[in-house]
Structures are given as structure tokens and as C-alpha cells.
Amino acid sequence: MNHEAVLAEYDRRMRQEARPDGPGVRIERVDGVVRQTADAADGWHGVLWSDLTSGTADAAITAQIAHFTALGRAFEWKLHAHDRPACLAERLRAAGFTPEDEETLMVAETATLPTAADLPDGIRLEPVTGPAGVDLMVAVHAQVFGPGRARFRTQLLDRLAEAPETVAAVVAMAGDTPVSAARADLPPDAPFASLWGGGTLPEWRGRGLYRALVAHRARIAAARGHRYLQVDASDQSRPILQRLGFAPLTTTTPYVYGE
């Protein structure tokens, strides 16, 4: 895999040419910025990509603050390490943005990934197709990532109802207990599918569930025609993903304003 070429394709197809990630969402392109604005207050609002210089960055930052503030929305500027100008992170901080944890953008070709979900004894995978499955996912995520999952629940229910072909969600069950959960976003006609929300209860970690859920979603992505699988990886998941064949391309940091 040519890392530079794949990163350039990712920037173009998934950031510059970004599509709405769910119902009631708009992608807007204005003054060198690609941003997403959602009708719902709890939707994701933010800047996906920008083409700025040291001479235009401050005005663009001010314009985005004005846009989202007028809507009463907190928002995120999703900054990648290779974005320009090189001082963009410094300018965002000066404008009042707060950086969150850095993650690593990792990509693999679906054809090279293992697709056999080798599960521990007593575990089965249940596709998430409606409210009952979404509630199981929320139960896992609340224990792994903390409370406050109402936005995730609403967004996933809306997508399953209005565009089910764009998402594949799954829960690993031990009897009647959900112990791990994850989803893949599957944008139509896009080369990249993406992995999100992989979380496993502490007492079930180290048994291969994370790898099994990656394999399960990789198989679906390949069957849907996605050439690549992408993930914003934490420090915890990065080593596992590297062993599976994912390569780091750059890092990404959410800069948050208004929360």
C-alpha cells in the first residue's frame, strides 16, 4: 500500500468530498472549509477539512465560530497532523478551542484483513437492526466509555430506520449479557469504510473479542465493495490493529469549541 497515495485519496474522498453521516445533516463548503451541520442539537457539528494558509486561517476560524455560535452549537474542528498551515493547531487554541486526545488514522486494504471472527467459547455475535439491539450497544458503551450515550442511541436508530445500508452494528453476547459492541460506517460508493465504537467490558478483554469484531466488520465492508477500512485508533487499540495489518498514516486531534 502506497501510504502517501492512500492518505491523499482519503483526504479527497472522505474529507473534501464528505457526505452527510445521517438524516438531517448538511455538508457545506465555504471559504476553504468543509463543515457538517446537523439539524438536531445533539448531532455532530464540525469542520472536516480545510484548505487554508497562514494568511486565511484566522478569518476562517472566526467565520466557523460565528456560524456554529449563531446556531447555538458546540462544534469540533477535526485536525489532522498534515493539515496546513502548520500553525493551525496553535491558531485554534488561541481562538479558544480545546484539544482532546490524539488518535492515529490507520488504514488497511479489506482484501488483506482476516475475516474469520474467532470467538471465545460461549460468545455469539448478534447484528443490530433495531431498538433492542441498539439498547444492548448502549449498555456496553455506557460501561466502557461512560454515561451520556443518548445522542449515539438516537443517531443509530435514525440511521437504521432511514439508511440501514450505511451502517453495520454488532453486539457480542455471553448468554443474555452484552459484553462487546462495535459498528462500521459504510458510505455508499466510497472506497473507505470506517470502524467506530469498539468497546469490550473489562472482564472480557484479552480474549480476542476486539479482533473478532474487526474481522466481522471487515468481511461486511469487503462484501459491500469498500477497498479500504479506516479507524481513528487510540493508543490501546493501535497495537492490535497493527498486528492485524493496519498501517498508521497520520494522527488526528479533535479541537472542541463551546463545550
XYZ file of C-alpha atoms in Angstrom:
259
model
C 0.000 0.000 0.000
C 1.348 3.401 -1.012
C 0.754 5.342 2.183
C 1.010 8.811 0.642
C -1.367 7.939 -2.185
C -3.899 6.363 0.182
C -3.769 9.364 2.527
C -4.318 11.708 -0.427
C -7.298 9.620 -1.544
C -8.683 9.619 1.983
C -8.396 13.407 2.184
C -10.143 13.837 -1.129
C -12.909 11.250 -0.905
C -13.729 11.278 2.809
C -12.960 14.847 3.817
C -13.092 17.199 0.806
C -15.958 15.229 -0.782
C -17.569 14.259 2.526
C -21.206 13.224 2.585
C -23.733 13.663 5.402
C -23.305 10.958 8.042
C -27.013 10.591 8.751
C -30.509 12.022 8.371
C -30.971 15.748 8.969
C -27.319 16.531 8.244
C -25.811 19.007 5.757
C -22.322 19.229 4.304
C -21.374 22.818 3.484
C -18.347 24.112 1.575
C -17.446 27.731 2.174
C -14.238 29.782 2.061
C -11.805 26.868 2.057
C -13.658 24.869 4.713
C -15.805 21.721 4.546
C -18.110 21.534 7.546
C -21.017 19.457 8.776
C -24.090 20.986 10.383
C -26.903 18.875 11.822
C -30.498 19.872 12.412
C -30.507 18.135 15.798
C -28.735 19.891 18.656
C -27.117 16.590 19.667
C -25.817 15.800 16.165
C -22.167 16.057 15.186
C -21.212 19.588 14.179
C -17.754 20.430 12.941
C -15.062 21.070 10.382
C -13.984 18.004 8.421
C -11.398 19.538 6.111
C -9.834 22.890 5.316
C -7.541 24.378 2.677
C -6.055 27.379 4.459
C -2.885 29.437 4.575
C -1.301 31.483 7.333
C -2.999 34.463 5.746
C -6.529 32.998 5.640
C -6.632 30.730 8.700
C -7.668 33.259 11.345
C -10.550 34.616 9.271
C -11.771 31.081 8.524
C -11.613 30.118 12.192
C -13.550 33.252 13.159
C -16.175 32.511 10.490
C -16.726 28.967 11.753
C -17.064 30.134 15.343
C -19.645 32.692 14.212
C -21.554 30.099 12.165
C -21.907 27.497 14.900
C -22.359 30.022 17.724
C -25.276 31.597 15.851
C -26.882 28.141 15.770
C -26.201 27.610 19.460
C -23.983 24.628 18.708
C -20.724 23.458 20.192
C -18.527 22.069 17.425
C -15.331 20.220 16.626
C -12.502 21.070 14.243
C -11.118 17.672 13.252
C -7.457 18.491 12.715
C -5.051 16.083 11.039
C -1.312 16.351 11.579
C -0.620 17.060 7.905
C -3.221 19.838 7.608
C -1.977 23.277 6.670
C -0.869 25.778 7.696
C 1.482 24.083 10.130
C 0.454 26.582 12.813
C -3.256 25.732 12.552
C -3.340 23.921 15.904
C -1.763 26.917 17.615
C -4.282 29.262 15.999
C -7.203 27.075 17.076
C -6.008 27.102 20.674
C -5.568 30.879 20.539
C -9.168 31.196 19.321
C -10.499 29.270 22.313
C -10.568 25.658 21.086
C -9.633 22.848 23.459
C -7.731 19.812 22.096
C -8.894 16.330 23.067
C -6.887 13.099 22.915
C -4.851 12.497 19.778
C -5.677 9.385 17.764
C -3.913 7.619 14.901
C -5.545 7.384 11.482
C -4.958 3.766 10.437
C -5.935 2.114 7.157
C -5.862 -1.418 5.745
C -6.988 -2.944 2.475
C -10.011 -5.126 3.166
C -8.632 -7.847 0.889
C -5.650 -8.309 3.235
C -7.546 -8.460 6.536
C -8.626 -11.611 8.380
C -12.398 -12.029 8.097
C -12.962 -15.071 10.308
C -14.461 -13.963 13.619
C -12.831 -16.437 16.025
C -14.963 -16.142 19.148
C -14.349 -17.354 22.703
C -16.463 -20.269 23.855
C -19.977 -19.209 24.790
C -19.934 -15.976 22.763
C -22.158 -15.266 19.776
C -22.476 -12.193 17.555
C -25.861 -10.511 17.142
C -26.394 -7.992 14.312
C -28.008 -4.763 15.493
C -31.083 -3.986 13.407
C -33.491 -2.176 15.730
C -34.141 -0.642 19.157
C -33.448 -3.785 21.186
C -30.002 -4.223 19.664
C -29.208 -0.527 19.964
C -30.044 -0.681 23.668
C -27.585 -3.555 24.076
C -24.882 -1.472 22.353
C -25.646 1.497 24.575
C -25.364 -0.716 27.660
C -21.866 -1.810 26.627
C -20.712 1.677 25.649
C -22.023 3.212 28.876
C -19.851 0.814 30.887
C -16.794 1.154 28.643
C -16.855 4.823 27.634
C -19.050 6.329 30.364
C -22.661 7.546 30.535
C -24.259 10.079 28.232
C -24.957 7.876 25.209
C -28.355 9.379 24.332
C -27.017 11.082 21.195
C -25.441 7.862 19.951
C -28.680 5.943 20.543
C -30.790 8.468 18.652
C -28.376 8.731 15.725
C -28.026 4.980 15.305
C -31.790 4.415 15.474
C -32.311 7.108 12.824
C -29.741 5.535 10.502
C -31.127 2.035 10.931
C -34.577 3.349 10.093
C -33.693 5.643 7.186
C -30.408 4.369 5.717
C -29.654 0.876 7.088
C -27.274 0.108 4.216
C -24.833 2.733 5.544
C -24.122 1.081 8.887
C -23.310 -2.381 10.237
C -23.545 -2.683 14.024
C -22.928 -5.787 16.090
C -23.027 -6.924 19.712
C -21.135 -9.853 21.225
C -23.346 -11.719 23.670
C -22.472 -14.029 26.556
C -25.843 -15.626 27.149
C -28.185 -12.691 27.694
C -25.380 -10.267 28.596
C -23.830 -7.892 26.021
C -20.047 -7.877 26.534
C -18.683 -6.093 23.453
C -20.109 -3.879 20.713
C -18.973 -2.016 17.611
C -20.141 -0.617 14.306
C -18.860 0.124 10.809
C -19.901 3.104 8.716
C -20.375 2.111 5.068
C -20.733 5.239 2.896
C -22.286 4.301 -0.474
C -19.836 4.293 -3.398
C -16.915 5.316 -1.180
C -13.601 3.418 -1.144
C -13.292 3.707 2.646
C -15.468 2.104 5.289
C -14.696 3.078 8.876
C -14.688 1.374 12.256
C -16.242 3.033 15.296
C -17.196 2.337 18.864
C -15.314 -0.895 19.500
C -15.647 -1.467 23.246
C -15.399 -4.549 25.463
C -16.278 -4.944 29.132
C -13.090 -5.095 31.257
C -13.632 -8.666 32.432
C -13.858 -9.850 28.800
C -10.759 -8.137 27.462
C -7.757 -10.114 26.285
C -9.887 -12.926 24.837
C -9.888 -11.845 21.185
C -13.248 -10.080 21.058
C -11.848 -6.842 19.640
C -10.086 -8.772 16.854
C -13.229 -10.800 16.177
C -15.373 -7.681 15.787
C -12.806 -6.132 13.435
C -12.870 -9.303 11.320
C -16.672 -9.367 11.316
C -16.867 -5.775 10.076
C -14.025 -6.250 7.589
C -15.953 -9.081 5.970
C -19.030 -6.877 5.616
C -17.015 -3.952 4.238
C -15.334 -6.166 1.653
C -18.671 -7.641 0.597
C -20.076 -4.120 0.142
C -17.211 -3.208 -2.190
C -15.116 -0.996 0.091
C -11.445 -1.303 -0.773
C -10.164 0.155 2.500
C -11.059 0.023 6.162
C -10.181 3.062 8.265
C -10.131 3.697 12.003
C -9.138 6.544 14.318
C -7.217 4.395 16.770
C -6.499 5.036 20.421
C -3.164 4.085 21.943
C -4.879 0.984 23.348
C -6.215 -0.309 20.033
C -3.333 0.735 17.771
C -1.052 -2.262 18.564
C -3.879 -4.741 17.932
C -4.759 -3.093 14.630
C -1.122 -3.080 13.510
C -0.886 -6.809 14.150
C -3.988 -7.288 12.001
C -2.411 -5.381 9.118
C -3.476 -1.755 9.585
C -0.900 0.934 8.822
C -0.691 4.352 10.514
C -0.996 7.215 8.022
C -1.218 10.317 10.224
C -2.657 11.484 13.536
C -5.886 13.347 14.197
C -6.930 15.537 17.110
C -10.408 16.916 17.831
C -10.336 20.619 18.715
C -13.585 21.466 20.503
C -15.251 24.851 20.823
C -18.197 25.745 23.017
C -18.443 22.809 25.419
